[in-house]
CSV table of N, CA and C in Angstrom, one decimal:
chain,number,residue,atom,x,y,z
X,1,MET,N,66.7,42.2,107.5
X,1,MET,CA,65.8,42.7,108.6
X,1,MET,C,66.0,44.2,108.8
X,2,GLU,N,64.9,44.9,108.8
X,2,GLU,CA,65.0,46.4,109.0
X,2,GLU,C,64.4,46.8,110.3
X,3,LYS,N,65.0,47.7,111.0
X,3,LYS,CA,64.5,48.2,112.3
X,3,LYS,C,64.4,49.8,112.1
X,4,ARG,N,63.3,50.3,112.6
X,4,ARG,CA,63.2,51.8,112.6
X,4,ARG,C,63.4,52.3,114.0
X,5,ILE,N,64.3,53.2,114.2
X,5,ILE,CA,64.5,53.8,115.5
X,5,ILE,C,64.2,55.3,115.4
X,6,LEU,N,63.4,55.8,116.3
X,6,LEU,CA,63.0,57.2,116.4
X,6,LEU,C,63.7,57.8,117.6
X,7,GLY,N,64.5,58.8,117.4
X,7,GLY,CA,65.2,59.5,118.5
X,7,GLY,C,64.4,60.8,118.8
X,8,LEU,N,64.3,61.1,120.1
X,8,LEU,CA,63.6,62.3,120.5
X,8,LEU,C,64.4,63.1,121.5
X,9,ASP,N,64.4,64.4,121.2
X,9,ASP,CA,65.1,65.4,122.1
X,9,ASP,C,64.0,66.2,122.8
X,10,PRO,N,63.6,65.8,124.0
X,10,PRO,CA,62.4,66.4,124.6
X,10,PRO,C,62.5,67.9,124.9
X,11,GLY,N,61.4,68.5,124.7
X,11,GLY,CA,61.3,69.9,125.1
X,11,GLY,C,59.9,70.4,125.0
X,12,LEU,N,59.5,71.5,125.6
X,12,LEU,CA,58.1,72.0,125.5
X,12,LEU,C,58.0,72.9,124.3
X,13,ALA,N,58.9,73.9,124.2
X,13,ALA,CA,58.8,74.8,123.1
X,13,ALA,C,59.2,74.1,121.8
X,14,ILE,N,60.3,73.3,121.8
X,14,ILE,CA,60.7,72.6,120.7
X,14,ILE,C,61.1,71.1,121.1
X,15,LEU,N,60.4,70.2,120.4
X,15,LEU,CA,60.7,68.8,120.6
X,15,LEU,C,61.3,68.3,119.3
X,16,GLY,N,62.6,67.9,119.4
X,16,GLY,CA,63.2,67.4,118.1
X,16,GLY,C,63.0,65.9,117.9
X,17,PHE,N,62.9,65.5,116.7
X,17,PHE,CA,62.7,64.1,116.3
X,17,PHE,C,63.6,63.8,115.2
X,18,GLY,N,64.1,62.5,115.2
X,18,GLY,CA,64.9,62.1,114.1
X,18,GLY,C,64.8,60.6,113.9
X,19,ALA,N,64.4,60.1,112.8
X,19,ALA,CA,64.2,58.7,112.5
X,19,ALA,C,65.2,58.1,111.6
X,20,ILE,N,65.7,56.9,111.9
X,20,ILE,CA,66.6,56.2,111.1
X,20,ILE,C,66.1,54.8,110.8
X,21,THR,N,66.6,54.2,109.7
X,21,THR,CA,66.3,52.8,109.5
X,21,THR,C,67.7,52.1,109.5
X,22,CYS,N,67.7,50.9,110.1
X,22,CYS,CA,68.9,50.1,110.2
X,22,CYS,C,68.5,48.8,109.5
X,23,THR,N,69.3,48.4,108.6
X,23,THR,CA,69.1,47.2,107.8
X,23,THR,C,70.3,46.3,108.0
X,24,GLN,N,70.0,45.1,108.5
X,24,GLN,CA,71.0,44.1,108.6
X,24,GLN,C,71.0,43.2,107.4
X,25,ILE,N,72.1,43.3,106.6
X,25,ILE,CA,72.2,42.6,105.3
X,25,ILE,C,72.5,41.1,105.6
X,26,SER,N,73.3,40.8,106.6
X,26,SER,CA,73.5,39.4,106.9
X,26,SER,C,73.6,39.3,108.4
X,27,HIS,N,74.0,38.2,109.0
X,27,HIS,CA,74.1,38.0,110.4
X,27,HIS,C,75.4,38.7,111.0
X,28,LYS,N,76.2,39.2,110.1
X,28,LYS,CA,77.4,39.9,110.6
X,28,LYS,C,77.1,41.3,110.9
X,29,VAL,N,77.6,41.8,112.1
X,29,VAL,CA,77.3,43.1,112.5
X,29,VAL,C,77.9,44.2,111.5
X,30,GLN,N,79.0,43.9,110.9
X,30,GLN,CA,79.7,44.8,109.9
X,30,GLN,C,78.8,45.0,108.7
X,31,GLU,N,77.8,44.1,108.5
X,31,GLU,CA,77.0,44.3,107.3
X,31,GLU,C,75.7,44.8,107.6
X,32,THR,N,75.7,45.9,108.3
X,32,THR,CA,74.4,46.6,108.7
X,32,THR,C,74.6,48.0,108.1
X,33,THR,N,73.5,48.5,107.5
X,33,THR,CA,73.5,49.9,107.0
X,33,THR,C,72.5,50.7,107.8
X,34,VAL,N,72.8,52.0,107.9
X,34,VAL,CA,71.8,52.9,108.5
X,34,VAL,C,71.6,54.1,107.6
X,35,ASN,N,70.3,54.5,107.5
X,35,ASN,CA,69.9,55.6,106.7
X,35,ASN,C,68.9,56.5,107.5
X,36,MET,N,69.0,57.8,107.1
X,36,MET,CA,68.0,58.7,107.7
X,36,MET,C,66.7,58.5,107.0
X,37,LEU,N,65.6,58.5,107.8
X,37,LEU,CA,64.3,58.3,107.3
X,37,LEU,C,63.6,59.7,107.3
X,38,ASP,N,63.7,60.4,108.4
X,38,ASP,CA,63.0,61.7,108.6
X,38,ASP,C,63.6,62.4,109.8
X,39,PHE,N,63.4,63.8,109.8
X,39,PHE,CA,63.8,64.5,111.0
X,39,PHE,C,63.0,65.8,111.0
X,40,GLY,N,62.9,66.5,112.2
X,40,GLY,CA,62.2,67.7,112.3
X,40,GLY,C,61.9,68.1,113.7
X,41,VAL,N,61.0,69.0,113.9
X,41,VAL,CA,60.7,69.4,115.3
X,41,VAL,C,59.1,69.6,115.4
X,42,ILE,N,58.7,69.4,116.6
X,42,ILE,CA,57.3,69.8,117.0
X,42,ILE,C,57.5,71.0,117.8
X,43,ARG,N,56.8,72.1,117.5
X,43,ARG,CA,56.9,73.4,118.2
X,43,ARG,C,55.6,73.7,118.9
X,44,THR,N,55.7,74.3,120.0
X,44,THR,CA,54.5,74.9,120.7
X,44,THR,C,54.9,76.3,121.1
X,45,SER,N,53.9,77.2,121.0
X,45,SER,CA,54.1,78.6,121.3
X,45,SER,C,54.0,79.0,122.7
X,46,ALA,N,54.9,79.8,123.2
X,46,ALA,CA,54.9,80.3,124.6
X,46,ALA,C,53.6,81.2,124.8
X,47,ASP,N,53.0,81.6,123.8
X,47,ASP,CA,51.7,82.4,123.9
X,47,ASP,C,50.5,81.6,124.3
X,48,VAL,N,50.6,80.3,124.2
X,48,VAL,CA,49.5,79.4,124.5
X,48,VAL,C,49.7,78.8,125.9
X,49,GLU,N,48.6,78.6,126.6
X,49,GLU,CA,48.6,78.1,128.0
X,49,GLU,C,49.2,76.7,128.0
X,50,MET,N,49.8,76.4,129.1
X,50,MET,CA,50.5,75.1,129.3
X,50,MET,C,49.7,73.9,128.9
X,51,GLY,N,48.5,73.8,129.4
X,51,GLY,CA,47.7,72.6,129.1
X,51,GLY,C,47.5,72.4,127.6
X,52,GLN,N,47.3,73.5,126.8
X,52,GLN,CA,47.1,73.4,125.4
X,52,GLN,C,48.4,73.0,124.7
X,53,ARG,N,49.5,73.5,125.2
X,53,ARG,CA,50.8,73.1,124.6
X,53,ARG,C,51.1,71.6,124.8
X,54,LEU,N,50.7,71.1,126.0
X,54,LEU,CA,50.9,69.7,126.2
X,54,LEU,C,50.0,68.8,125.3
X,55,CYS,N,48.8,69.3,125.1
X,55,CYS,CA,47.8,68.7,124.2
X,55,CYS,C,48.4,68.6,122.8
X,56,THR,N,49.0,69.7,122.3
X,56,THR,CA,49.6,69.8,121.0
X,56,THR,C,50.7,68.7,120.9
X,57,LEU,N,51.6,68.6,121.9
X,57,LEU,CA,52.6,67.6,121.9
X,57,LEU,C,52.0,66.2,121.8
X,58,PHE,N,51.0,66.0,122.6
X,58,PHE,CA,50.3,64.7,122.7
X,58,PHE,C,49.8,64.3,121.3
X,59,ASP,N,49.0,65.2,120.7
X,59,ASP,CA,48.4,64.9,119.4
X,59,ASP,C,49.5,64.8,118.3
X,60,ASP,N,50.5,65.7,118.3
X,60,ASP,CA,51.6,65.6,117.3
X,60,ASP,C,52.4,64.4,117.4
X,61,LEU,N,52.7,63.9,118.7
X,61,LEU,CA,53.5,62.7,118.9
X,61,LEU,C,52.7,61.5,118.4
X,62,HIS,N,51.4,61.4,118.6
X,62,HIS,CA,50.6,60.3,118.1
X,62,HIS,C,50.7,60.3,116.6
X,63,THR,N,50.6,61.5,116.0
X,63,THR,CA,50.7,61.5,114.5
X,63,THR,C,52.0,61.1,114.0
X,64,LEU,N,53.1,61.5,114.7
X,64,LEU,CA,54.4,61.1,114.3
X,64,LEU,C,54.6,59.6,114.4
X,65,MET,N,54.1,59.0,115.5
X,65,MET,CA,54.3,57.6,115.7
X,65,MET,C,53.5,56.8,114.6
X,66,GLU,N,52.4,57.3,114.2
X,66,GLU,CA,51.6,56.7,113.2
X,66,GLU,C,52.3,56.8,111.8
X,67,GLU,N,52.9,57.9,111.5
X,67,GLU,CA,53.6,58.1,110.3
X,67,GLU,C,54.9,57.3,110.2
X,68,LEU,N,55.7,57.3,111.2
X,68,LEU,CA,57.0,56.7,111.2
X,68,LEU,C,57.0,55.2,111.6
X,69,GLN,N,56.1,54.8,112.4
X,69,GLN,CA,56.0,53.4,112.8
X,69,GLN,C,57.3,52.9,113.3
X,70,PRO,N,57.8,53.5,114.4
X,70,PRO,CA,59.1,53.0,114.9
X,70,PRO,C,59.0,51.7,115.6
X,71,ASP,N,60.1,51.0,115.6
X,71,ASP,CA,60.2,49.7,116.4
X,71,ASP,C,60.8,50.0,117.8
X,72,LEU,N,61.5,51.0,117.9
X,72,LEU,CA,62.2,51.4,119.1
X,72,LEU,C,62.3,53.0,119.2
X,73,VAL,N,62.1,53.5,120.3
X,73,VAL,CA,62.2,55.0,120.5
X,73,VAL,C,63.4,55.2,121.5
X,74,ALA,N,64.2,56.2,121.2
X,74,ALA,CA,65.4,56.5,122.0
X,74,ALA,C,65.1,58.0,122.5
X,75,ILE,N,65.3,58.2,123.8
X,75,ILE,CA,65.0,59.5,124.3
X,75,ILE,C,66.3,60.0,125.1
X,76,GLU,N,66.5,61.3,124.9
X,76,GLU,CA,67.6,61.9,125.7
X,76,GLU,C,67.1,62.2,127.1
X,77,LYS,N,67.9,61.7,128.1
X,77,LYS,CA,67.5,61.9,129.5
X,77,LYS,C,67.6,63.4,129.8
X,78,LEU,N,66.8,63.8,130.8
X,78,LEU,CA,66.8,65.2,131.3
X,78,LEU,C,68.2,65.5,131.8
X,79,PHE,N,68.6,66.8,131.5
X,79,PHE,CA,69.9,67.3,132.0
X,79,PHE,C,69.5,68.5,132.9
X,80,PHE,N,69.8,68.5,134.1
X,80,PHE,CA,69.4,69.5,135.1
X,80,PHE,C,70.3,70.7,135.0
X,81,TYR,N,69.8,71.8,134.5
X,81,TYR,CA,70.6,73.0,134.5
X,81,TYR,C,69.9,74.2,135.2
X,82,ARG,N,68.6,74.4,134.9
X,82,ARG,CA,67.8,75.5,135.6
X,82,ARG,C,66.6,74.8,136.0
X,83,MET,N,66.3,74.9,137.3
X,83,MET,CA,65.1,74.2,137.8
X,83,MET,C,63.8,74.5,137.1
X,84,SER,N,63.6,75.8,136.8
X,84,SER,CA,62.3,76.2,136.1
X,84,SER,C,62.1,75.5,134.8
X,85,SER,N,63.2,75.5,134.0
X,85,SER,CA,63.1,74.9,132.6
X,85,SER,C,63.1,73.4,132.7
X,86,THR,N,63.7,72.8,133.7
X,86,THR,CA,63.7,71.4,133.9
X,86,THR,C,62.3,70.9,134.2
X,87,ILE,N,61.6,71.6,135.0
X,87,ILE,CA,60.2,71.2,135.3
X,87,ILE,C,59.4,71.2,134.1
X,88,VAL,N,59.5,72.2,133.3
X,88,VAL,CA,58.7,72.3,132.0
X,88,VAL,C,59.1,71.2,131.1
X,89,VAL,N,60.3,70.9,130.9
X,89,VAL,CA,60.8,69.8,130.1
X,89,VAL,C,60.3,68.4,130.6
X,90,ALA,N,60.3,68.3,132.0
X,90,ALA,CA,59.8,67.1,132.6
X,90,ALA,C,58.3,66.9,132.3
X,91,GLN,N,57.5,67.9,132.2
X,91,GLN,CA,56.1,67.8,131.9
X,91,GLN,C,56.0,67.3,130.4
X,92,ALA,N,56.8,67.9,129.5
X,92,ALA,CA,56.7,67.4,128.1
X,92,ALA,C,57.2,66.0,128.0
X,93,ARG,N,58.2,65.6,128.8
X,93,ARG,CA,58.6,64.2,128.8
X,93,ARG,C,57.5,63.2,129.3
X,94,GLY,N,56.8,63.7,130.3
X,94,GLY,CA,55.6,62.9,130.8
X,94,GLY,C,54.6,62.6,129.7
X,95,VAL,N,54.3,63.6,128.9
X,95,VAL,CA,53.4,63.4,127.7
X,95,VAL,C,54.0,62.4,126.8
X,96,LEU,N,55.3,62.6,126.5
X,96,LEU,CA,56.0,61.7,125.6
X,96,LEU,C,55.9,60.2,126.0
X,97,ILE,N,56.2,60.0,127.3
X,97,ILE,CA,56.2,58.7,127.9
X,97,ILE,C,54.8,58.1,127.8
X,98,LEU,N,53.8,58.9,128.1
X,98,LEU,CA,52.4,58.5,128.0
X,98,LEU,C,52.1,58.0,126.6
X,99,VAL,N,52.4,58.8,125.6
X,99,VAL,CA,52.2,58.4,124.2
X,99,VAL,C,52.8,57.0,123.9
X,100,LEU,N,54.1,56.9,124.3
X,100,LEU,CA,54.8,55.6,124.1
X,100,LEU,C,54.1,54.4,124.8
X,101,GLY,N,53.6,54.7,126.0
X,101,GLY,CA,52.9,53.7,126.8
X,101,GLY,C,51.6,53.3,126.1
X,102,GLN,N,50.9,54.3,125.6
X,102,GLN,CA,49.6,54.0,125.0
X,102,GLN,C,49.8,53.1,123.7
X,103,ARG,N,51.0,53.4,123.0
X,103,ARG,CA,51.2,52.6,121.8
X,103,ARG,C,52.1,51.4,122.1
X,104,ARG,N,52.4,51.1,123.3
X,104,ARG,CA,53.2,50.0,123.7
X,104,ARG,C,54.5,49.9,123.0
X,105,LEU,N,55.1,51.0,122.9
X,105,LEU,CA,56.4,51.1,122.1
X,105,LEU,C,57.6,51.0,123.1
X,106,PRO,N,58.5,50.2,122.9
X,106,PRO,CA,59.7,50.1,123.8
X,106,PRO,C,60.6,51.3,123.6
X,107,TYR,N,61.2,51.8,124.7
X,107,TYR,CA,62.1,52.9,124.6
X,107,TYR,C,63.3,52.7,125.5
X,108,VAL,N,64.4,53.4,125.1
X,108,VAL,CA,65.6,53.5,125.8
X,108,VAL,C,66.0,54.9,126.1
X,109,GLU,N,66.7,55.2,127.1
X,109,GLU,CA,67.1,56.6,127.4
X,109,GLU,C,68.6,56.7,127.5
X,110,PHE,N,69.1,57.8,127.1
X,110,PHE,CA,70.6,58.0,127.2
X,110,PHE,C,70.9,59.4,127.7
X,111,THR,N,71.9,59.5,128.5
X,111,THR,CA,72.3,60.9,129.0
X,111,THR,C,73.1,61.6,127.9
X,112,PRO,N,73.2,62.9,128.0
X,112,PRO,CA,74.0,63.6,127.0
X,112,PRO,C,75.4,63.1,126.9
X,113,ALA,N,76.0,62.7,128.0
X,113,ALA,CA,77.4,62.2,128.0
X,113,ALA,C,77.4,60.9,127.2
X,114,GLN,N,76.4,60.0,127.4
X,114,GLN,CA,76.4,58.7,126.7
X,114,GLN,C,76.3,58.9,125.2
X,115,ILE,N,75.5,59.9,124.8
X,115,ILE,CA,75.3,60.2,123.4
X,115,ILE,C,76.6,60.7,122.8
X,116,LYS,N,77.2,61.6,123.5
X,116,LYS,CA,78.5,62.2,123.0
X,116,LYS,C,79.6,61.1,122.9
X,117,GLN,N,79.6,60.2,123.9
X,117,GLN,CA,80.6,59.1,123.9
X,117,GLN,C,80.3,58.2,122.7
X,118,ALA,N,79.1,57.9,122.4
X,118,ALA,CA,78.7,56.9,121.4
X,118,ALA,C,79.1,57.5,120.0
X,119,LEU,N,78.9,58.8,119.8
X,119,LEU,CA,79.1,59.4,118.5
X,119,LEU,C,80.5,59.9,118.2
X,120,THR,N,81.2,60.3,119.3
X,120,THR,CA,82.5,60.9,119.1
X,120,THR,C,83.6,60.2,119.8
X,121,GLY,N,83.3,59.3,120.7
X,121,GLY,CA,84.3,58.6,121.5
X,121,GLY,C,84.7,59.4,122.7
X,122,TYR,N,84.1,60.6,122.9
X,122,TYR,CA,84.5,61.5,124.0
X,122,TYR,C,83.2,62.0,124.7
X,123,GLY,N,83.0,61.7,126.0
X,123,GLY,CA,81.8,62.1,126.7
X,123,GLY,C,81.6,63.6,126.9
X,124,ASN,N,82.7,64.4,126.7
X,124,ASN,CA,82.5,65.8,126.9
X,124,ASN,C,82.7,66.6,125.6
X,125,ALA,N,82.4,65.9,124.5
X,125,ALA,CA,82.5,66.5,123.1
X,125,ALA,C,81.5,67.7,123.1
X,126,ASP,N,81.8,68.7,122.2
X,126,ASP,CA,80.9,69.8,122.1
X,126,ASP,C,79.8,69.5,121.0
X,127,LYS,N,78.8,70.3,121.0
X,127,LYS,CA,77.7,70.1,120.1
X,127,LYS,C,78.1,70.0,118.7
X,128,SER,N,79.0,70.8,118.2
X,128,SER,CA,79.4,70.7,116.8
X,128,SER,C,80.0,69.4,116.4
X,129,GLU,N,80.8,68.8,117.3
X,129,GLU,CA,81.4,67.5,117.1
X,129,GLU,C,80.4,66.4,116.9
X,130,VAL,N,79.3,66.5,117.8
X,130,VAL,CA,78.3,65.5,117.7
X,130,VAL,C,77.5,65.7,116.4
X,131,GLN,N,77.2,66.9,116.0
X,131,GLN,CA,76.5,67.2,114.8
X,131,GLN,C,77.3,66.7,113.6
X,132,GLU,N,78.6,66.9,113.6
X,132,GLU,CA,79.4,66.5,112.5
X,132,GLU,C,79.4,64.9,112.4
X,133,ALA,N,79.4,64.3,113.6
X,133,ALA,CA,79.3,62.8,113.6
X,133,ALA,C,78.0,62.3,113.0
X,134,VAL,N,76.9,63.0,113.3
X,134,VAL,CA,75.6,62.6,112.8
X,134,VAL,C,75.6,62.7,111.3
X,135,ALA,N,76.1,63.8,110.7
X,135,ALA,CA,76.2,64.0,109.3
X,135,ALA,C,77.1,62.9,108.7
X,136,ARG,N,78.2,62.6,109.3
X,136,ARG,CA,79.1,61.6,108.8
X,136,ARG,C,78.5,60.2,108.8
X,137,GLU,N,77.9,59.8,110.0
X,137,GLU,CA,77.3,58.5,110.1
X,137,GLU,C,76.2,58.2,109.1
X,138,LEU,N,75.4,59.3,108.8
X,138,LEU,CA,74.2,59.2,108.0
X,138,LEU,C,74.6,59.6,106.5
X,139,ASP,N,75.8,59.9,106.3
X,139,ASP,CA,76.3,60.2,104.9
X,139,ASP,C,75.5,61.4,104.3
X,140,LEU,N,75.4,62.4,105.2
X,140,LEU,CA,74.7,63.6,104.8
X,140,LEU,C,75.6,64.7,104.3
X,141,ASP,N,75.2,65.5,103.4
X,141,ASP,CA,76.1,66.6,102.9
X,141,ASP,C,76.1,67.8,103.9
X,142,ASP,N,75.0,68.0,104.7
X,142,ASP,CA,74.9,69.1,105.6
X,142,ASP,C,74.5,68.5,107.0
X,143,ILE,N,74.7,69.3,108.0
X,143,ILE,CA,74.3,69.0,109.3
X,143,ILE,C,72.8,69.3,109.4
X,144,PRO,N,71.9,68.4,109.9
X,144,PRO,CA,70.5,68.6,109.9
X,144,PRO,C,70.2,69.8,110.8
X,145,LYS,N,69.2,70.6,110.4
X,145,LYS,CA,68.8,71.8,111.1
X,145,LYS,C,67.3,71.7,111.4
X,146,PRO,N,66.8,72.2,112.5
X,146,PRO,CA,67.5,72.9,113.5
X,146,PRO,C,68.2,71.9,114.4
X,147,ASP,N,69.0,72.5,115.4
X,147,ASP,CA,69.8,71.7,116.3
X,147,ASP,C,69.1,70.6,117.0
X,148,ASP,N,67.8,70.9,117.4
X,148,ASP,CA,67.0,69.9,118.1
X,148,ASP,C,66.8,68.6,117.3
X,149,ALA,N,66.6,68.8,116.0
X,149,ALA,CA,66.5,67.6,115.1
X,149,ALA,C,67.8,66.9,115.0
X,150,ALA,N,68.9,67.6,114.9
X,150,ALA,CA,70.2,66.9,114.8
X,150,ALA,C,70.5,66.2,116.1
X,151,ASP,N,70.1,66.8,117.2
X,151,ASP,CA,70.3,66.1,118.5
X,151,ASP,C,69.4,64.8,118.6
X,152,ALA,N,68.2,64.9,118.0
X,152,ALA,CA,67.3,63.7,118.0
X,152,ALA,C,67.9,62.6,117.2
X,153,LEU,N,68.5,62.9,116.0
X,153,LEU,CA,69.2,61.9,115.2
X,153,LEU,C,70.4,61.3,115.9
X,154,ALA,N,71.1,62.1,116.7
X,154,ALA,CA,72.2,61.6,117.5
X,154,ALA,C,71.7,60.6,118.6
X,155,VAL,N,70.5,60.8,119.1
X,155,VAL,CA,69.9,59.9,120.1
X,155,VAL,C,69.6,58.6,119.4
X,156,ALA,N,69.0,58.7,118.2
X,156,ALA,CA,68.6,57.5,117.4
X,156,ALA,C,69.9,56.7,117.1
X,157,LEU,N,70.9,57.4,116.7
X,157,LEU,CA,72.2,56.7,116.3
X,157,LEU,C,72.8,56.0,117.5
X,158,THR,N,72.7,56.6,118.7
X,158,THR,CA,73.2,56.0,119.9
X,158,THR,C,72.5,54.7,120.2
X,159,ALA,N,71.2,54.7,120.0
X,159,ALA,CA,70.4,53.5,120.2
X,159,ALA,C,70.8,52.4,119.2
X,160,TRP,N,71.1,52.8,118.0
X,160,TRP,CA,71.5,51.9,116.9
X,160,TRP,C,72.9,51.2,117.3
X,161,PHE,N,73.8,52.1,117.8
X,161,PHE,CA,75.1,51.5,118.3
X,161,PHE,C,74.9,50.6,119.4
X,162,GLN,N,73.9,50.8,120.3
X,162,GLN,CA,73.7,50.0,121.5
X,162,GLN,C,73.0,48.7,121.2
X,163,VAL,N,72.2,48.6,120.2
X,163,VAL,CA,71.4,47.4,120.0
X,163,VAL,C,72.0,46.4,119.1
């Protein structure tokens, strides 16, 4: 049985995505393999007005869902650090949740600490430790770039560990 999980690292300027496939060879949990399917980012330009940027996210997310056909979507929860940027990211997340609702796709959310805990065993791990864990879990020679895509793969892996 194969399951496709799409991880998303929400943002307005850069929205990271990372898709993995999990294949259960038998009924034993130990006999499950995970492979990277795709990763990348959706970018919007700060030179474009907000409504158009959100439309770009909307259209590109629909295209992404069509191409990757995920069974489950995992999203990084908002982390509040600067109110102005948090509001902008929240608007992008709203578009993301709308697309998932329109496609009737189930989703789960994880805090940054939950993702760090799942991948490194330590909820306060730094970014490089999480990225190294992503490369190790997916048997990659290099850490995926840009960081937003690596973060999205970390979210997808967290969902895989939880299901």
